Short mmCIF file of C-alpha atoms in Angstrom, two decimals:
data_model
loop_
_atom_site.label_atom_id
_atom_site.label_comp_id
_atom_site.label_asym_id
_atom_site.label_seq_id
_atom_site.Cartn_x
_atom_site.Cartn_y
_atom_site.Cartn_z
CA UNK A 1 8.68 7.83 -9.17
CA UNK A 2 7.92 10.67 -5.98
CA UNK A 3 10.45 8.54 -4.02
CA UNK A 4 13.70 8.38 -2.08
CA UNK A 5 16.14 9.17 -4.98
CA UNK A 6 18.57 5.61 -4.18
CA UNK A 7 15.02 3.30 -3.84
CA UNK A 8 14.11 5.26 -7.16
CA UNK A 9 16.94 3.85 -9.00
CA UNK A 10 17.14 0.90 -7.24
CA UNK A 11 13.68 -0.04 -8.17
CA UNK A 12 14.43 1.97 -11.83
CA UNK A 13 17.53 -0.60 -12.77
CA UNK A 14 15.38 -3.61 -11.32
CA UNK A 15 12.50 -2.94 -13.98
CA UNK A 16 15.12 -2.37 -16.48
CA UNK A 17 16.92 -5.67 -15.98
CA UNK A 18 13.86 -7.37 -15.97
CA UNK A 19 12.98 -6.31 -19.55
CA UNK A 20 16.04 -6.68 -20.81
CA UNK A 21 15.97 -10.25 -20.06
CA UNK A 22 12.48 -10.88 -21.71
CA UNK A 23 10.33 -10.78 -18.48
CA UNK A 24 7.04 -9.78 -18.95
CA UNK A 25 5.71 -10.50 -15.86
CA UNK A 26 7.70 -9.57 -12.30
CA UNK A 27 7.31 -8.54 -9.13
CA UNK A 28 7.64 -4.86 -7.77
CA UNK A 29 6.31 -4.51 -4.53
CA UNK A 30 5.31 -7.69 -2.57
CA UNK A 31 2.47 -7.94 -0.06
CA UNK A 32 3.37 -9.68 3.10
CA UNK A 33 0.59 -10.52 5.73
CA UNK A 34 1.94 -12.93 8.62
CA UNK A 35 -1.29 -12.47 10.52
CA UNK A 36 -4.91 -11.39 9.91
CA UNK A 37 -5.23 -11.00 13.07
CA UNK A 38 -5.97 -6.78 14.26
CA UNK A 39 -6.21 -4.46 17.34
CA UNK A 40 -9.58 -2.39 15.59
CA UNK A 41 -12.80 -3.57 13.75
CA UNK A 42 -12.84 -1.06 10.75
CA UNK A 43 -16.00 -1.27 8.97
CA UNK A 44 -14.62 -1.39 5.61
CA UNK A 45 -12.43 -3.94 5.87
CA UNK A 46 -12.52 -8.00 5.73
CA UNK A 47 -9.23 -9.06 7.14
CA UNK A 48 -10.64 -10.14 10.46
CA UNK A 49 -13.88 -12.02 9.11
CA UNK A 50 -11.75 -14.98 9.58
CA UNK A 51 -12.98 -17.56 11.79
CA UNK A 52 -11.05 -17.56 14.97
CA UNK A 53 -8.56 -20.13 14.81
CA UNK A 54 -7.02 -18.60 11.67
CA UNK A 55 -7.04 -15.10 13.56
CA UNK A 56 -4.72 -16.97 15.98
CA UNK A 57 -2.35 -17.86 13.75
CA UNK A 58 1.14 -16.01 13.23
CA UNK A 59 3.44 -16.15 10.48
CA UNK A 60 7.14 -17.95 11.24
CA UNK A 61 9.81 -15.55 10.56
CA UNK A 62 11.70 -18.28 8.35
CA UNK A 63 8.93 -18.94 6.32
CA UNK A 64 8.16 -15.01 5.39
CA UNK A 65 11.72 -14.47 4.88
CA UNK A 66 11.70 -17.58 2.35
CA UNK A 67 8.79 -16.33 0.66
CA UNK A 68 9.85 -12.87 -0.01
CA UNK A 69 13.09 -14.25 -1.27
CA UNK A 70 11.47 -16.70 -3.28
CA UNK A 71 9.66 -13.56 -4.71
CA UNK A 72 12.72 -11.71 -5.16
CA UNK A 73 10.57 -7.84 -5.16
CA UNK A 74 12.90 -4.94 -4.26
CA UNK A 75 9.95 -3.52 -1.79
CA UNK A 76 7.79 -5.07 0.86
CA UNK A 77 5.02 -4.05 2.70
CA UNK A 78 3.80 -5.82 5.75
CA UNK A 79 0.20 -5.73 6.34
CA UNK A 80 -2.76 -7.79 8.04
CA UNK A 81 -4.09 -7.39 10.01
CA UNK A 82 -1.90 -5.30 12.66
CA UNK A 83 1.35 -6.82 11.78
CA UNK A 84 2.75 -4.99 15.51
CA UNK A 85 0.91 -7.86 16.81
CA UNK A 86 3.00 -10.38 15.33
CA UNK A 87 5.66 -11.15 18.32
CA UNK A 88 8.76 -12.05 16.25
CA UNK A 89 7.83 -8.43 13.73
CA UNK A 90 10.87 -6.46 14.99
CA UNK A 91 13.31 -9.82 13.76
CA UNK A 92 11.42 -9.79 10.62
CA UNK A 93 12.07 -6.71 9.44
CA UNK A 94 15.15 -6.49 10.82
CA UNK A 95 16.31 -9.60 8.61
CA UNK A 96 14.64 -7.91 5.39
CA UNK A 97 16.44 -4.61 5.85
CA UNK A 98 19.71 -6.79 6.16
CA UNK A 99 18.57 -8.44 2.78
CA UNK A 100 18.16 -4.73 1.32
CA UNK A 101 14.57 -4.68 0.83
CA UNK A 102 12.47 -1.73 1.17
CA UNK A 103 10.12 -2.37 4.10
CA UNK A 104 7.06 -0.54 4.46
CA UNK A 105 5.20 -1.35 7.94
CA UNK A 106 1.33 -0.85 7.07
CA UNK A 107 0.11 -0.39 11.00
CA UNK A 108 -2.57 1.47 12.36
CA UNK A 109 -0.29 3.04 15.05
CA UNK A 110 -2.00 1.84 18.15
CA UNK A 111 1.12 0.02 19.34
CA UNK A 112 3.80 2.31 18.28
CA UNK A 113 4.80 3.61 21.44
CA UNK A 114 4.81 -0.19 22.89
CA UNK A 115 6.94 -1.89 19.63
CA UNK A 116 9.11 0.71 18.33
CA UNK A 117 12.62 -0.36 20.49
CA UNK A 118 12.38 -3.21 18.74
CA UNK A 119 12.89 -1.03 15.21
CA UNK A 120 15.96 0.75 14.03
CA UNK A 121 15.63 3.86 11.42
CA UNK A 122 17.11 2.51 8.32
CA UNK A 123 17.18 3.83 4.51
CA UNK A 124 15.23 0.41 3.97
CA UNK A 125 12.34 0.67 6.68
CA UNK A 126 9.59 3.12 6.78
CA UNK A 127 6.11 3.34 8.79
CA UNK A 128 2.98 3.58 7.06
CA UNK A 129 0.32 4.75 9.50
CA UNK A 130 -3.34 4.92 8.01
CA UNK A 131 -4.27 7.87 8.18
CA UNK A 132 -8.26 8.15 6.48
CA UNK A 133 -9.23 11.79 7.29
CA UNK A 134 -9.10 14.34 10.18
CA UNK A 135 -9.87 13.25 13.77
CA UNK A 136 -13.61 13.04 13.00
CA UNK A 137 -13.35 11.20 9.68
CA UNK A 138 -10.85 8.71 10.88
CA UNK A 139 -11.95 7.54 14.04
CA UNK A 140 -15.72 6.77 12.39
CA UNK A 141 -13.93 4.95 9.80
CA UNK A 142 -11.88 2.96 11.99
CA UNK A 143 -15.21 2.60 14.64
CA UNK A 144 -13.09 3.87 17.25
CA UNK A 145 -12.90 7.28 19.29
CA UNK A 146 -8.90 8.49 20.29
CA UNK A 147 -7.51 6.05 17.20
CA UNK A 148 -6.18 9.35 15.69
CA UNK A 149 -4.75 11.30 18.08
CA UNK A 150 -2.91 8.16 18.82
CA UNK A 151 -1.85 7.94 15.61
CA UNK A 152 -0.61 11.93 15.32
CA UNK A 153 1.27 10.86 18.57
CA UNK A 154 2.85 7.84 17.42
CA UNK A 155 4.11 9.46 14.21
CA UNK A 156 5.35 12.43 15.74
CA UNK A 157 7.18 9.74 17.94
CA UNK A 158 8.61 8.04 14.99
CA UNK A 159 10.10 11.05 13.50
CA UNK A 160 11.75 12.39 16.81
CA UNK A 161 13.67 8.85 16.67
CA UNK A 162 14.57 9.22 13.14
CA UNK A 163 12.31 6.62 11.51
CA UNK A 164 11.03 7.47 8.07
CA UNK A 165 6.96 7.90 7.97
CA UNK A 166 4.47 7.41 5.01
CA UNK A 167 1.40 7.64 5.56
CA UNK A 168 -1.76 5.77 3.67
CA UNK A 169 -5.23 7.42 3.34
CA UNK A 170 -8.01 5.36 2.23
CA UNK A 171 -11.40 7.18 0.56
CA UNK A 172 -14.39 6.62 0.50
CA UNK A 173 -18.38 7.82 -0.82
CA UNK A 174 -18.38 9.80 2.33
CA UNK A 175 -15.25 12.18 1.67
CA UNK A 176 -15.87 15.43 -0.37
CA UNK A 177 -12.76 16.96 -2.19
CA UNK A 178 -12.49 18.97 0.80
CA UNK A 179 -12.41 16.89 3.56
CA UNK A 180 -9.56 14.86 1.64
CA UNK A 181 -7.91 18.34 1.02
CA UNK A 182 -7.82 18.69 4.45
CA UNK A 183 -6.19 15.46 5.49
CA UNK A 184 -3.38 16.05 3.25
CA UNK A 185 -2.76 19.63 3.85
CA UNK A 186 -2.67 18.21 7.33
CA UNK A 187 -0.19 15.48 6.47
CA UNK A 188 1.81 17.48 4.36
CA UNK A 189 1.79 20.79 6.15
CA UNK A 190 1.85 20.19 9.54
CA UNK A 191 3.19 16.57 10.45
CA UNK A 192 5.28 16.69 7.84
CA UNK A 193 5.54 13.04 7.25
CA UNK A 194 8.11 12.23 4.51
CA UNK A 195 5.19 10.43 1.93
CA UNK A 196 1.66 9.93 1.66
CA UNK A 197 -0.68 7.29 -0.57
CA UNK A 198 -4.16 7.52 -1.33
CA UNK A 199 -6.27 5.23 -2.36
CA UNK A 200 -9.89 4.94 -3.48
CA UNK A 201 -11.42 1.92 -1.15
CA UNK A 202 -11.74 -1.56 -2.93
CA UNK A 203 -15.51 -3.36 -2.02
CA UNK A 204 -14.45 -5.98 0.26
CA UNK A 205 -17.04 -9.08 -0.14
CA UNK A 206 -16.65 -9.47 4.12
CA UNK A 207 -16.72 -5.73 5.16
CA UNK A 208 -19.53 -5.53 7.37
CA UNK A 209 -19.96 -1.59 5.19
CA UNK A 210 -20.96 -2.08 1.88
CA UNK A 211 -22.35 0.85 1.37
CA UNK A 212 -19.92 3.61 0.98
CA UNK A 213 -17.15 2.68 -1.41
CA UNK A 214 -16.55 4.74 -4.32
CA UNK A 215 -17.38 3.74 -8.64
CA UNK A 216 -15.00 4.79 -10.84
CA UNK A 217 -16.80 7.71 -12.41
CA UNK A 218 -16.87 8.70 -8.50
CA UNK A 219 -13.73 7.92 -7.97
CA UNK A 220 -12.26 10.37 -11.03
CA UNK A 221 -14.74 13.03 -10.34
CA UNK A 222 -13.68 13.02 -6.64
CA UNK A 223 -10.01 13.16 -7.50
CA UNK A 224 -10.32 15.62 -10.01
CA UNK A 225 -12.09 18.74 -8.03
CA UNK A 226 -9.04 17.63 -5.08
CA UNK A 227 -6.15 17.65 -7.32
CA UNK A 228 -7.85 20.85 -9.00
CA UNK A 229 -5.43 24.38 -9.23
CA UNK A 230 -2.21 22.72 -8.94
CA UNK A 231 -2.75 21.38 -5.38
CA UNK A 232 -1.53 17.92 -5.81
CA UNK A 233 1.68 19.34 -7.36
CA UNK A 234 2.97 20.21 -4.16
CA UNK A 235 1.77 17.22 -1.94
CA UNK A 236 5.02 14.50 -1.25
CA UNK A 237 3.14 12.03 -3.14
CA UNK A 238 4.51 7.82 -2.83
CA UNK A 239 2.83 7.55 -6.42
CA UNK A 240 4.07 8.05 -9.84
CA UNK A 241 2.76 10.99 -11.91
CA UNK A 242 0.85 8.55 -13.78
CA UNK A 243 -0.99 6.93 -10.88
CA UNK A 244 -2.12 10.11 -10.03
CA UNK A 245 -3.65 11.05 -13.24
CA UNK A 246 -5.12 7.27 -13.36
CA UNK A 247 -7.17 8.77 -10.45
CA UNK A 248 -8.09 11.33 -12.02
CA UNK A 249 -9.60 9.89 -15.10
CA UNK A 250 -6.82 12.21 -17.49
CA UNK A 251 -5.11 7.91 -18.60
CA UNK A 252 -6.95 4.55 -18.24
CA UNK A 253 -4.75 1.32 -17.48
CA UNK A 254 -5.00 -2.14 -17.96
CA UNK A 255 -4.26 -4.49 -14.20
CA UNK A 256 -1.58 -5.65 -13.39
CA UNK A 257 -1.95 -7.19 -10.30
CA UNK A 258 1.14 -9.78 -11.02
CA UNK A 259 3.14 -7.17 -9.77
CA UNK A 260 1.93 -6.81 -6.45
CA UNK A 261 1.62 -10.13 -5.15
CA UNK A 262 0.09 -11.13 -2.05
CA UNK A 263 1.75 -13.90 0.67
CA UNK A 264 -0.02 -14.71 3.51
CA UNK A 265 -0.82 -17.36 6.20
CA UNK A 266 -2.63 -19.08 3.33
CA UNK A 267 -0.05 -18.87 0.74
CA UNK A 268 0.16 -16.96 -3.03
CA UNK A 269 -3.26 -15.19 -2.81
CA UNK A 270 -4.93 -15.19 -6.16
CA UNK A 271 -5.07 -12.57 -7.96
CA UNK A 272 -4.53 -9.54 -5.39
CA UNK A 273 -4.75 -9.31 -1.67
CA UNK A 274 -8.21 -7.27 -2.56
CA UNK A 275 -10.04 -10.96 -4.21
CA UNK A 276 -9.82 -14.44 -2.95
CA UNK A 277 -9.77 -16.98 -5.82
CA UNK A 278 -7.88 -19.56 -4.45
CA UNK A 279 -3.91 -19.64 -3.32
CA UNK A 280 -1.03 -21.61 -4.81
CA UNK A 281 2.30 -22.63 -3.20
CA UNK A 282 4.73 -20.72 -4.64
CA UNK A 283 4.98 -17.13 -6.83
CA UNK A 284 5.98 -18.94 -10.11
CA UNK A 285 3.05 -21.19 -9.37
CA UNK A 286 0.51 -18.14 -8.96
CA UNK A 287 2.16 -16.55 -12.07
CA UNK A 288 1.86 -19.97 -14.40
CA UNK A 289 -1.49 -20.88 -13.25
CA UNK A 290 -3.71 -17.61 -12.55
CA UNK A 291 -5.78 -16.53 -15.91
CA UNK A 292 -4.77 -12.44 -15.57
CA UNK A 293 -6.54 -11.86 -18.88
CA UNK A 294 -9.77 -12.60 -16.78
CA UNK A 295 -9.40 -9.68 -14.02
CA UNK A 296 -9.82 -6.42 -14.62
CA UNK A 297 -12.88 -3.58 -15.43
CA UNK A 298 -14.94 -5.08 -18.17
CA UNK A 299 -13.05 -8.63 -17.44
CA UNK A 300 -14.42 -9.38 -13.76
CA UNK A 301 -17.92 -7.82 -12.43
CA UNK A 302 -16.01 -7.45 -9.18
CA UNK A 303 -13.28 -5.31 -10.46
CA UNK A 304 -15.77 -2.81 -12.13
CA UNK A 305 -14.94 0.00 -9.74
CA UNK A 306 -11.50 -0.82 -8.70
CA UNK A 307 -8.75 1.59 -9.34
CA UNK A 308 -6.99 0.45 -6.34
CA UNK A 309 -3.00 0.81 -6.39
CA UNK A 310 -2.33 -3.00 -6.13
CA UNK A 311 -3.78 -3.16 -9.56
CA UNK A 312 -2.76 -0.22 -11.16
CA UNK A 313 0.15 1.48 -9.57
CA UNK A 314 2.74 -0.80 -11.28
CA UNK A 315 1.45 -0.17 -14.53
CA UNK A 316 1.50 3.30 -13.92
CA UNK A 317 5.36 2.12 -12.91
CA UNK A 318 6.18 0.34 -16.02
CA UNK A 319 4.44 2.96 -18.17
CA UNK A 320 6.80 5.51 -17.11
CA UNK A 321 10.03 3.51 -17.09
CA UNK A 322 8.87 2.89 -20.77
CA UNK A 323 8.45 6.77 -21.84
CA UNK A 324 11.16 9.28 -21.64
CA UNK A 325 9.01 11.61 -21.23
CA UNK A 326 7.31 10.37 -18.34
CA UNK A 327 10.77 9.26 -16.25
CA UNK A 328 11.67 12.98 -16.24
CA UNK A 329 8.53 13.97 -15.30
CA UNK A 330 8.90 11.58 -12.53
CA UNK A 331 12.38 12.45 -11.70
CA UNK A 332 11.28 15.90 -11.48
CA UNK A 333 8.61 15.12 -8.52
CA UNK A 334 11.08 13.31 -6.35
#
């Protein structure tokens, strides 16, 4: 599954108990945002189109820690907003490493250099730094001049202290095969961060940019000409093989966004952390009571050009934990 071999077969025997005790519908990664709050205004996101009392607003520790129990997913990821801003986040994911959950910070990197003490490297915890292009690309996408050499800086930081890094790249209309090329022979080659994920961008309704996310046929033909003459063989991918030939347009998958669910200051987000349909109390509750027969391409006019990972990564996941074939190939990229 192009991960750490022990969170591969962690994750491996966790889908297989599931299904052998009749599950069809479980967690795999949850999504964890105990702010909205952020430190940058990036045009093509809505996180902080909240009104400003709900901006102010910050997670209790006990109450995350209760959800992502309640949950029971063998990964987390902690997003937003800038969860660094969050001034109880080095005792939250301190607790979740001690429950054995895989942690995956989602920050910007801005704050690094001020929060990291409060972090210890641990097989459970990783960074993921957004990363969305070269200096040029990435500071215009996150309306902000120095935001990446900051962010080189922070992760070259992280590694000296023995943290594990990811990175995530989001793409856009704007990127041509090579300028995504470039970021991850850049990420790859010469920061050497441990994973990367890419990601075409979902249409947030709030993003004050509408104009430059991708359509699917966009989408394949963009990741198609970058994966082109074996390149993406040799890229440390945090995708499945699958994923990355959902990209490209070579499989089609139905959405599974069950599998990803999304906790936040407002509760169980229905469906994905991408839409806002309402939010229910508890995960069972969002399972029970959300229609997921109605979301999806040709389900939901808003889903028409999402291939975003939320909705299609696990069943890229459960796909390949349900061929033979496919598991090798995926134990072969780890």
């Amino acid at each position: 599954m192009a991960m750490p071999l022990r969170q591969s077969l962690r994750v491996g025997g966790y889908v297989l108990r599931n299904k052998l005790a009749g599950r069809t519908k479980y967690p795999l990664i949850m999504e964890l945002e105990p702010l909205f709050a952020c430190n940058l205004a990036c045009a093509g996101c809505g996180k902080i189109q909240h009104p400003a009392d709900v901006l102010k607003q910050r997670m209790p520790v006990e109450q995350a820690v209760a959800a992502v129990r309640e949950c029971g997913a063998p990964m987390v990821s902690i997003a937003g907003g800038e969860p660094l801003m969050h001034p109880r986040i080095g005792e939250l994911v301190a607790e979740l490493v001690r429950m054995k959950r895989y942690v995956f910070l989602c920050t910007n990197a801005a704050l690094i250099p001020k929060k990291i003490d409060l972090f210890r490297p641990s097989r459970y915890f990783a960074w993921a730094v957004h990363v969305d292009g070269l200096r040029e690309r990435h500071d215009a996408s996150v309306c902000k001049e120095g935001v990446f050499d900051e962010a080189v800086a922070a992760i070259r930081m992280c590694q000296e202290r023995g943290f594990r890094v990811t990175t995530n790249t989001t793409v856009f209309n704007t990127d041509t095969p090579q300028t995504v090329i470039d970021v991850l022979d850049y990420l790859n080659d010469e920061l050497r961060v441990d994973q990367m994920m890419i990601s075409p961008a979902y249409a947030y309704e709030k993003a004050p940019d509408q104009d430059h996310f991708l359509g699917v046929q966009e989408t394949r033909g963009l990741f198609r000409k970058t994966f082109a003459d074996g390149r993406r063989e040799r890229w440390r991918f945090n995708h499945s093989p699958l994923f990355l030939d959902f990209l490209e347009g070579k499989v089609d998958f139905p959405c599974t966004a069950w599998a990803i669910p999304s906790y936040s200051l407002k509760g169980w987000q229905r469906p994905c952390y991408l839409m806002d349909d309402g939010y229910t109390a508890t995960y069972q509750e969002l399972l029970d009571t959300t229609d997921w027969g109605a979301y999806g391409r040709g389900r939901d006019e808003r889903c028409a050009n999402c291939m975003a990972h939320c909705g299609y990564e696990p069943t890229a996941v459960f796909a390949t934990m349900g061929s033979l074939k496919e598991s090798l190939r995926a134990m072969r990229s780890i």
